[in-house]
Tab-separated table of C-alpha atoms in Angstrom:
chain	number	residue	atom	x	y	z
B	1	UNK	CA	-65.263	22.406	1.636
B	2	UNK	CA	-67.231	25.530	0.689
B	3	UNK	CA	-67.137	24.732	-3.021
B	4	UNK	CA	-64.734	22.979	-5.376
B	5	UNK	CA	-61.898	25.044	-6.780
B	6	UNK	CA	-61.704	23.023	-9.967
B	7	UNK	CA	-65.360	23.798	-10.774
B	8	UNK	CA	-64.717	27.533	-10.418
B	9	UNK	CA	-61.665	27.296	-12.660
B	10	UNK	CA	-63.725	25.365	-15.211
B	11	UNK	CA	-66.025	28.380	-15.639
B	12	UNK	CA	-63.181	30.158	-17.430
B	13	UNK	CA	-61.116	27.344	-18.901
B	14	UNK	CA	-63.647	24.575	-19.545
B	15	UNK	CA	-63.979	21.223	-17.806
B	16	UNK	CA	-61.507	19.413	-20.072
B	17	UNK	CA	-58.639	21.896	-19.662
B	18	UNK	CA	-55.430	20.375	-18.295
B	19	UNK	CA	-55.234	22.847	-15.387
B	20	UNK	CA	-58.827	22.068	-14.394
B	21	UNK	CA	-58.116	18.335	-14.398
B	22	UNK	CA	-54.928	18.892	-12.388
B	23	UNK	CA	-56.831	21.002	-9.860
B	24	UNK	CA	-59.476	18.286	-9.547
B	25	UNK	CA	-56.791	15.674	-8.856
B	26	UNK	CA	-55.125	17.960	-6.308
B	27	UNK	CA	-58.376	18.545	-4.403
B	28	UNK	CA	-59.367	14.892	-4.459
B	29	UNK	CA	-55.978	13.517	-3.360
B	30	UNK	CA	-55.420	15.993	-0.536
B	31	UNK	CA	-59.071	15.847	0.505
B	32	UNK	CA	-58.704	12.124	1.142
B	33	UNK	CA	-55.832	12.819	3.525
B	34	UNK	CA	-58.099	14.632	5.986
B	35	UNK	CA	-59.130	12.794	9.149
B	36	UNK	CA	-62.390	14.713	9.063
B	37	UNK	CA	-63.884	17.632	7.173
B	38	UNK	CA	-66.751	20.081	7.057
B	39	UNK	CA	-68.844	20.946	4.013
B	40	UNK	CA	-71.700	23.386	3.468
B	41	UNK	CA	-74.505	21.120	2.195
B	42	UNK	CA	-75.790	17.585	2.574
B	43	UNK	CA	-75.506	17.220	-1.193
B	44	UNK	CA	-71.813	18.129	-1.035
B	45	UNK	CA	-71.391	15.566	1.746
B	46	UNK	CA	-72.821	12.893	-0.574
B	47	UNK	CA	-70.585	13.890	-3.480
B	48	UNK	CA	-67.481	13.855	-1.294
B	49	UNK	CA	-68.343	10.425	0.059
B	50	UNK	CA	-69.427	8.833	-3.228
B	51	UNK	CA	-66.838	10.260	-5.615
B	52	UNK	CA	-63.820	11.094	-3.471
B	53	UNK	CA	-64.223	8.780	-0.496
B	54	UNK	CA	-63.994	11.794	1.839
B	55	UNK	CA	-65.947	11.865	5.095
B	56	UNK	CA	-67.421	15.316	5.758
B	57	UNK	CA	-69.962	16.770	8.161
B	58	UNK	CA	-72.436	19.353	6.825
B	59	UNK	CA	-71.994	22.745	8.519
B	60	UNK	CA	-74.409	25.132	6.841
B	61	UNK	CA	-73.513	28.817	6.612
B	62	UNK	CA	-75.268	31.166	8.996
B	63	UNK	CA	-75.767	34.972	8.825
B	64	UNK	CA	-73.605	37.367	10.792
B	65	UNK	CA	-75.381	39.221	13.596
B	66	UNK	CA	-75.296	42.475	11.604
B	67	UNK	CA	-77.859	41.083	9.151
B	68	UNK	CA	-81.238	41.915	10.678
B	69	UNK	CA	-84.331	43.976	9.840
B	70	UNK	CA	-83.411	47.676	9.777
B	71	UNK	CA	-85.400	50.064	11.973
B	72	UNK	CA	-87.238	52.878	10.169
B	73	UNK	CA	-85.065	55.570	11.732
B	74	UNK	CA	-81.941	53.802	10.466
B	75	UNK	CA	-83.556	53.406	7.046
B	76	UNK	CA	-84.314	57.123	6.871
B	77	UNK	CA	-80.730	58.057	7.730
B	78	UNK	CA	-79.368	55.492	5.269
B	79	UNK	CA	-81.467	56.680	2.312
B	80	UNK	CA	-80.583	60.310	3.049
B	81	UNK	CA	-76.896	59.341	3.122
B	82	UNK	CA	-77.008	57.366	-0.115
B	83	UNK	CA	-78.904	60.193	-1.804
B	84	UNK	CA	-76.333	62.753	-0.640
B	85	UNK	CA	-73.518	60.558	-1.961
B	86	UNK	CA	-75.152	60.509	-5.394
B	87	UNK	CA	-75.770	56.770	-5.376
B	88	UNK	CA	-79.515	57.190	-5.906
B	89	UNK	CA	-79.405	59.794	-8.681
B	90	UNK	CA	-81.120	57.384	-11.076
B	91	UNK	CA	-84.229	57.813	-8.912
B	92	UNK	CA	-84.222	61.625	-9.034
B	93	UNK	CA	-87.486	61.927	-10.991
B	94	UNK	CA	-89.199	59.721	-8.390
B	95	UNK	CA	-87.636	61.441	-5.371
B	96	UNK	CA	-89.909	63.689	-3.240
B	97	UNK	CA	-89.005	67.357	-2.956
B	98	UNK	CA	-89.589	67.667	0.808
B	99	UNK	CA	-86.359	67.556	2.798
B	100	UNK	CA	-87.945	65.480	5.545
B	101	UNK	CA	-88.799	62.733	3.052
B	102	UNK	CA	-86.928	60.129	1.079
B	103	UNK	CA	-88.435	57.908	-1.606
B	104	UNK	CA	-88.792	55.159	0.980
B	105	UNK	CA	-89.292	56.939	4.327
B	106	UNK	CA	-90.686	60.116	5.829
B	107	UNK	CA	-90.579	61.998	9.109
B	108	UNK	CA	-93.643	63.410	10.805
B	109	UNK	CA	-93.035	65.279	14.071
B	110	UNK	CA	-89.727	63.486	14.323
B	111	UNK	CA	-91.273	60.025	13.965
B	112	UNK	CA	-90.171	57.921	10.962
B	113	UNK	CA	-92.627	55.945	8.847
B	114	UNK	CA	-92.761	54.322	5.437
B	115	UNK	CA	-93.335	56.799	2.625
B	116	UNK	CA	-96.817	56.762	1.122
B	117	UNK	CA	-95.234	56.556	-2.345
B	118	UNK	CA	-92.621	54.004	-1.327
B	119	UNK	CA	-91.766	51.597	-4.170
B	120	UNK	CA	-91.044	47.941	-3.525
B	121	UNK	CA	-87.344	47.413	-2.823
B	122	UNK	CA	-85.589	44.296	-4.135
B	123	UNK	CA	-81.942	43.604	-3.275
B	124	UNK	CA	-79.352	41.371	-4.874
B	125	UNK	CA	-75.574	41.164	-4.670
B	126	UNK	CA	-73.037	39.666	-7.037
B	127	UNK	CA	-69.390	39.496	-8.033
B	128	UNK	CA	-70.562	39.713	-11.666
B	129	UNK	CA	-69.135	36.314	-12.564
B	130	UNK	CA	-70.410	33.795	-15.180
B	131	UNK	CA	-72.114	31.590	-12.577
B	132	UNK	CA	-74.719	34.359	-12.075
B	133	UNK	CA	-76.638	35.251	-15.219
B	134	UNK	CA	-78.037	38.718	-14.604
B	135	UNK	CA	-79.139	38.758	-18.220
B	136	UNK	CA	-82.029	36.696	-16.925
B	137	UNK	CA	-83.103	39.625	-14.757
B	138	UNK	CA	-83.053	41.928	-17.799
B	139	UNK	CA	-85.205	39.452	-19.723
B	140	UNK	CA	-87.703	39.376	-16.832
B	141	UNK	CA	-87.986	43.159	-16.433
B	142	UNK	CA	-90.550	43.954	-19.195
B	143	UNK	CA	-93.136	41.492	-17.853
B	144	UNK	CA	-92.438	42.559	-14.279
B	145	UNK	CA	-92.815	46.194	-15.355
B	146	UNK	CA	-96.226	45.423	-16.894
B	147	UNK	CA	-97.425	43.782	-13.688
B	148	UNK	CA	-96.271	46.781	-11.659
B	149	UNK	CA	-97.902	49.275	-14.028
B	150	UNK	CA	-101.188	47.338	-14.036
B	151	UNK	CA	-101.203	47.431	-10.233
B	152	UNK	CA	-100.170	51.123	-10.114
B	153	UNK	CA	-97.024	50.114	-8.207
B	154	UNK	CA	-93.323	50.764	-8.670
B	155	UNK	CA	-90.189	48.850	-7.756
B	156	UNK	CA	-86.475	49.516	-7.341
B	157	UNK	CA	-84.002	46.682	-7.852
B	158	UNK	CA	-80.584	47.298	-6.281
B	159	UNK	CA	-77.694	45.075	-7.346
B	160	UNK	CA	-74.527	45.549	-5.314
B	161	UNK	CA	-71.018	44.409	-6.137
B	162	UNK	CA	-68.106	44.794	-8.550
B	163	UNK	CA	-66.937	42.545	-11.352
B	164	UNK	CA	-66.086	42.145	-15.005
B	165	UNK	CA	-69.648	41.624	-16.255
B	166	UNK	CA	-71.153	44.669	-14.558
B	167	UNK	CA	-70.526	47.094	-17.435
B	168	UNK	CA	-72.120	44.743	-19.944
B	169	UNK	CA	-75.226	44.519	-17.749
B	170	UNK	CA	-75.418	48.302	-17.341
B	171	UNK	CA	-75.168	48.838	-21.102
B	172	UNK	CA	-77.956	46.343	-21.815
B	173	UNK	CA	-80.150	47.883	-19.123
B	174	UNK	CA	-79.571	51.422	-20.452
B	175	UNK	CA	-80.696	50.279	-23.924
B	176	UNK	CA	-84.039	49.042	-22.581
B	177	UNK	CA	-84.676	51.743	-19.979
B	178	UNK	CA	-87.141	53.565	-22.243
B	179	UNK	CA	-89.446	50.517	-22.035
B	180	UNK	CA	-89.559	50.583	-18.235
B	181	UNK	CA	-91.639	53.169	-16.415
B	182	UNK	CA	-92.469	51.251	-13.229
B	183	UNK	CA	-89.153	49.604	-12.334
B	184	UNK	CA	-85.616	50.937	-11.967
B	185	UNK	CA	-82.385	48.988	-11.540
B	186	UNK	CA	-79.401	50.453	-9.689
B	187	UNK	CA	-75.915	48.933	-9.670
B	188	UNK	CA	-74.029	50.073	-6.584
B	189	UNK	CA	-70.876	49.430	-4.607
B	190	UNK	CA	-71.551	49.823	-0.879
B	191	UNK	CA	-69.634	49.468	2.339
B	192	UNK	CA	-70.367	46.265	4.226
B	193	UNK	CA	-72.240	48.233	6.908
B	194	UNK	CA	-74.408	50.105	4.393
B	195	UNK	CA	-75.145	46.880	2.531
B	196	UNK	CA	-76.383	45.241	5.736
B	197	UNK	CA	-78.632	48.230	6.487
B	198	UNK	CA	-79.993	48.319	2.925
B	199	UNK	CA	-80.659	44.595	2.994
B	200	UNK	CA	-82.629	45.002	6.212
B	201	UNK	CA	-84.657	47.781	4.558
B	202	UNK	CA	-85.754	45.712	1.555
B	203	UNK	CA	-88.955	43.828	0.802
B	204	UNK	CA	-87.477	40.943	-1.169
B	205	UNK	CA	-84.118	39.317	-1.852
B	206	UNK	CA	-83.006	38.069	-5.256
B	207	UNK	CA	-80.309	35.491	-6.029
B	208	UNK	CA	-79.169	34.414	-9.498
B	209	UNK	CA	-76.374	32.222	-8.138
B	210	UNK	CA	-76.305	28.802	-9.805
B	211	UNK	CA	-73.168	27.304	-8.176
B	212	UNK	CA	-70.238	26.177	-10.301
B	213	UNK	CA	-70.520	22.723	-8.757
B	214	UNK	CA	-74.235	22.648	-7.950
B	215	UNK	CA	-73.322	21.645	-4.411
B	216	UNK	CA	-72.744	24.893	-2.500
B	217	UNK	CA	-75.271	27.509	-1.389
B	218	UNK	CA	-75.295	31.286	-1.944
B	219	UNK	CA	-74.140	33.104	1.179
B	220	UNK	CA	-76.128	36.138	0.042
B	221	UNK	CA	-79.374	34.198	0.596
B	222	UNK	CA	-78.265	33.292	4.117
B	223	UNK	CA	-77.702	37.003	4.788
B	224	UNK	CA	-81.093	37.865	3.266
B	225	UNK	CA	-82.792	35.406	5.584
B	226	UNK	CA	-80.876	36.946	8.492
B	227	UNK	CA	-82.372	40.298	7.470
B	228	UNK	CA	-85.850	38.758	7.493
B	229	UNK	CA	-86.455	38.743	3.729
B	230	UNK	CA	-88.205	36.174	1.574
B	231	UNK	CA	-86.047	35.331	-1.447
B	232	UNK	CA	-86.516	34.565	-5.123
B	233	UNK	CA	-83.595	32.324	-6.068
B	234	UNK	CA	-82.362	30.641	-9.243
B	235	UNK	CA	-82.947	26.928	-8.875
B	236	UNK	CA	-80.127	24.381	-8.760
B	237	UNK	CA	-79.592	21.012	-7.116
B	238	UNK	CA	-78.633	22.027	-3.566
B	239	UNK	CA	-80.928	25.058	-3.259
B	240	UNK	CA	-83.824	23.266	-1.465
B	241	UNK	CA	-81.543	22.866	1.555
B	242	UNK	CA	-81.918	26.631	2.008
B	243	UNK	CA	-84.853	27.999	-0.015
B	244	UNK	CA	-88.070	26.059	0.509
B	245	UNK	CA	-90.268	26.899	-2.489
B	246	UNK	CA	-93.533	28.455	-1.346
B	247	UNK	CA	-92.429	28.715	2.276
B	248	UNK	CA	-89.571	31.187	2.673
B	249	UNK	CA	-89.206	32.079	-0.997
B	250	UNK	CA	-89.564	30.965	-4.596
B	251	UNK	CA	-87.201	28.973	-6.786
B	252	UNK	CA	-87.223	29.773	-10.512
B	253	UNK	CA	-85.499	28.539	-13.645
B	254	UNK	CA	-86.707	30.650	-16.589
B	255	UNK	CA	-86.970	34.414	-17.000
B	256	UNK	CA	-90.748	34.060	-17.118
B	257	UNK	CA	-90.716	32.228	-13.791
B	258	UNK	CA	-88.467	34.935	-12.344
B	259	UNK	CA	-90.856	37.702	-13.392
B	260	UNK	CA	-93.851	35.842	-12.003
B	261	UNK	CA	-92.014	35.046	-8.759
B	262	UNK	CA	-91.140	38.696	-8.191
B	263	UNK	CA	-94.690	39.881	-8.864
B	264	UNK	CA	-96.306	37.124	-6.807
B	265	UNK	CA	-93.936	37.518	-3.835
B	266	UNK	CA	-94.590	41.269	-3.687
B	267	UNK	CA	-98.361	40.887	-4.104
B	268	UNK	CA	-98.303	42.858	-7.356
B	269	UNK	CA	-99.970	40.086	-9.360
B	270	UNK	CA	-101.224	36.580	-8.722
B	271	UNK	CA	-99.831	33.561	-10.525
B	272	UNK	CA	-100.060	29.813	-10.132
B	273	UNK	CA	-97.663	29.854	-7.217
B	274	UNK	CA	-98.202	29.038	-3.544
B	275	UNK	CA	-98.619	31.795	-1.014
B	276	UNK	CA	-95.523	32.113	1.122
B	277	UNK	CA	-96.150	30.269	4.379
B	278	UNK	CA	-93.777	32.502	6.296
B	279	UNK	CA	-91.182	35.143	5.744
B	280	UNK	CA	-87.641	34.215	6.580
B	281	UNK	CA	-87.807	36.512	9.570
B	282	UNK	CA	-90.484	34.391	11.214
B	283	UNK	CA	-88.312	31.304	11.173
B	284	UNK	CA	-84.843	32.494	12.105
B	285	UNK	CA	-81.740	30.532	11.230
B	286	UNK	CA	-79.657	29.750	14.261
B	287	UNK	CA	-76.504	31.848	14.488
B	288	UNK	CA	-72.868	30.919	14.019
B	289	UNK	CA	-72.302	30.389	17.742
B	290	UNK	CA	-75.138	27.897	18.049
B	291	UNK	CA	-74.104	26.179	14.825
B	292	UNK	CA	-70.532	25.870	16.085
B	293	UNK	CA	-71.575	24.516	19.469
B	294	UNK	CA	-74.023	21.976	18.025
B	295	UNK	CA	-72.044	20.704	15.032
B	296	UNK	CA	-68.457	21.904	14.723
B	297	UNK	CA	-67.141	21.786	18.260
B	298	UNK	CA	-68.186	18.177	19.067
B	299	UNK	CA	-66.399	16.956	15.929
B	300	UNK	CA	-63.243	18.926	16.687
B	301	UNK	CA	-63.358	17.815	20.304
B	302	UNK	CA	-63.447	14.171	19.235
B	303	UNK	CA	-59.973	14.582	17.727
B	304	UNK	CA	-58.429	16.305	20.738
B	305	UNK	CA	-56.327	14.594	23.361
B	306	UNK	CA	-58.438	14.053	26.513
B	307	UNK	CA	-56.387	16.665	28.371
B	308	UNK	CA	-57.323	19.297	25.750
B	309	UNK	CA	-61.047	18.696	25.802
B	310	UNK	CA	-63.397	21.168	27.456
B	311	UNK	CA	-67.074	20.888	28.187
B	312	UNK	CA	-68.448	23.862	26.211
């Protein structure tokens, strides 16, 4: 169980719709037929046991190996590539004129380094669905912009992904762009490889995922932690299993809290929030292989015939 299908369907049709109720019955009946199951959070395990009488073992998601901090040389090549492809045109008035420089990196005698005028880079990803309210980001931008301007800093927020609500977001952002001189928002569609490199080049991850059920966790945050980023994440019931407020990121509920979390996490302004105890990169999540060996394989092995079992 990675989430509940009926809860996703309810986002469009409403919880009382006949198809949603039928889907709920289908999931519950067939779920009970399983001899064993995996789920992605401890909270989901409790719901399955209490409401559906389904026994499940939590198997938390883990980042793929490609999600890691990106070396400066790779960053320089990536930003040059994205600029050449026209994906960073919205940053043209900020872009340096020297060919050996990008907005984020520079070369000196062939050695890459961070650009002296480098803005903070915040990354998010989305399918632009109703369970992620990016309107909350727009509401937070003016206050975040003021904090940046007061600190003589700038920031770029990159939101990757495709979906039905993207155009609406872009139109609302365009209408308020004249108010924002210290922050820019880009909506991009990237290859998986370029997304992983960009994520590893960022300073901060952002998640507005709220979970249709409240019981799953955003895979994007797992990937952000794999890339070594602290994360500002929209709060919901299961989130503390992944984002530990004040340790590897900040959890927020309101737009005001989002703005303050962004500024505080980047060191742009100080609010009544704890200092992050560690970045995600200092406390790595174990990988899929280790997770499989420690949790999944022993459970699967317990259902195998003795002749099929292997010690691995």
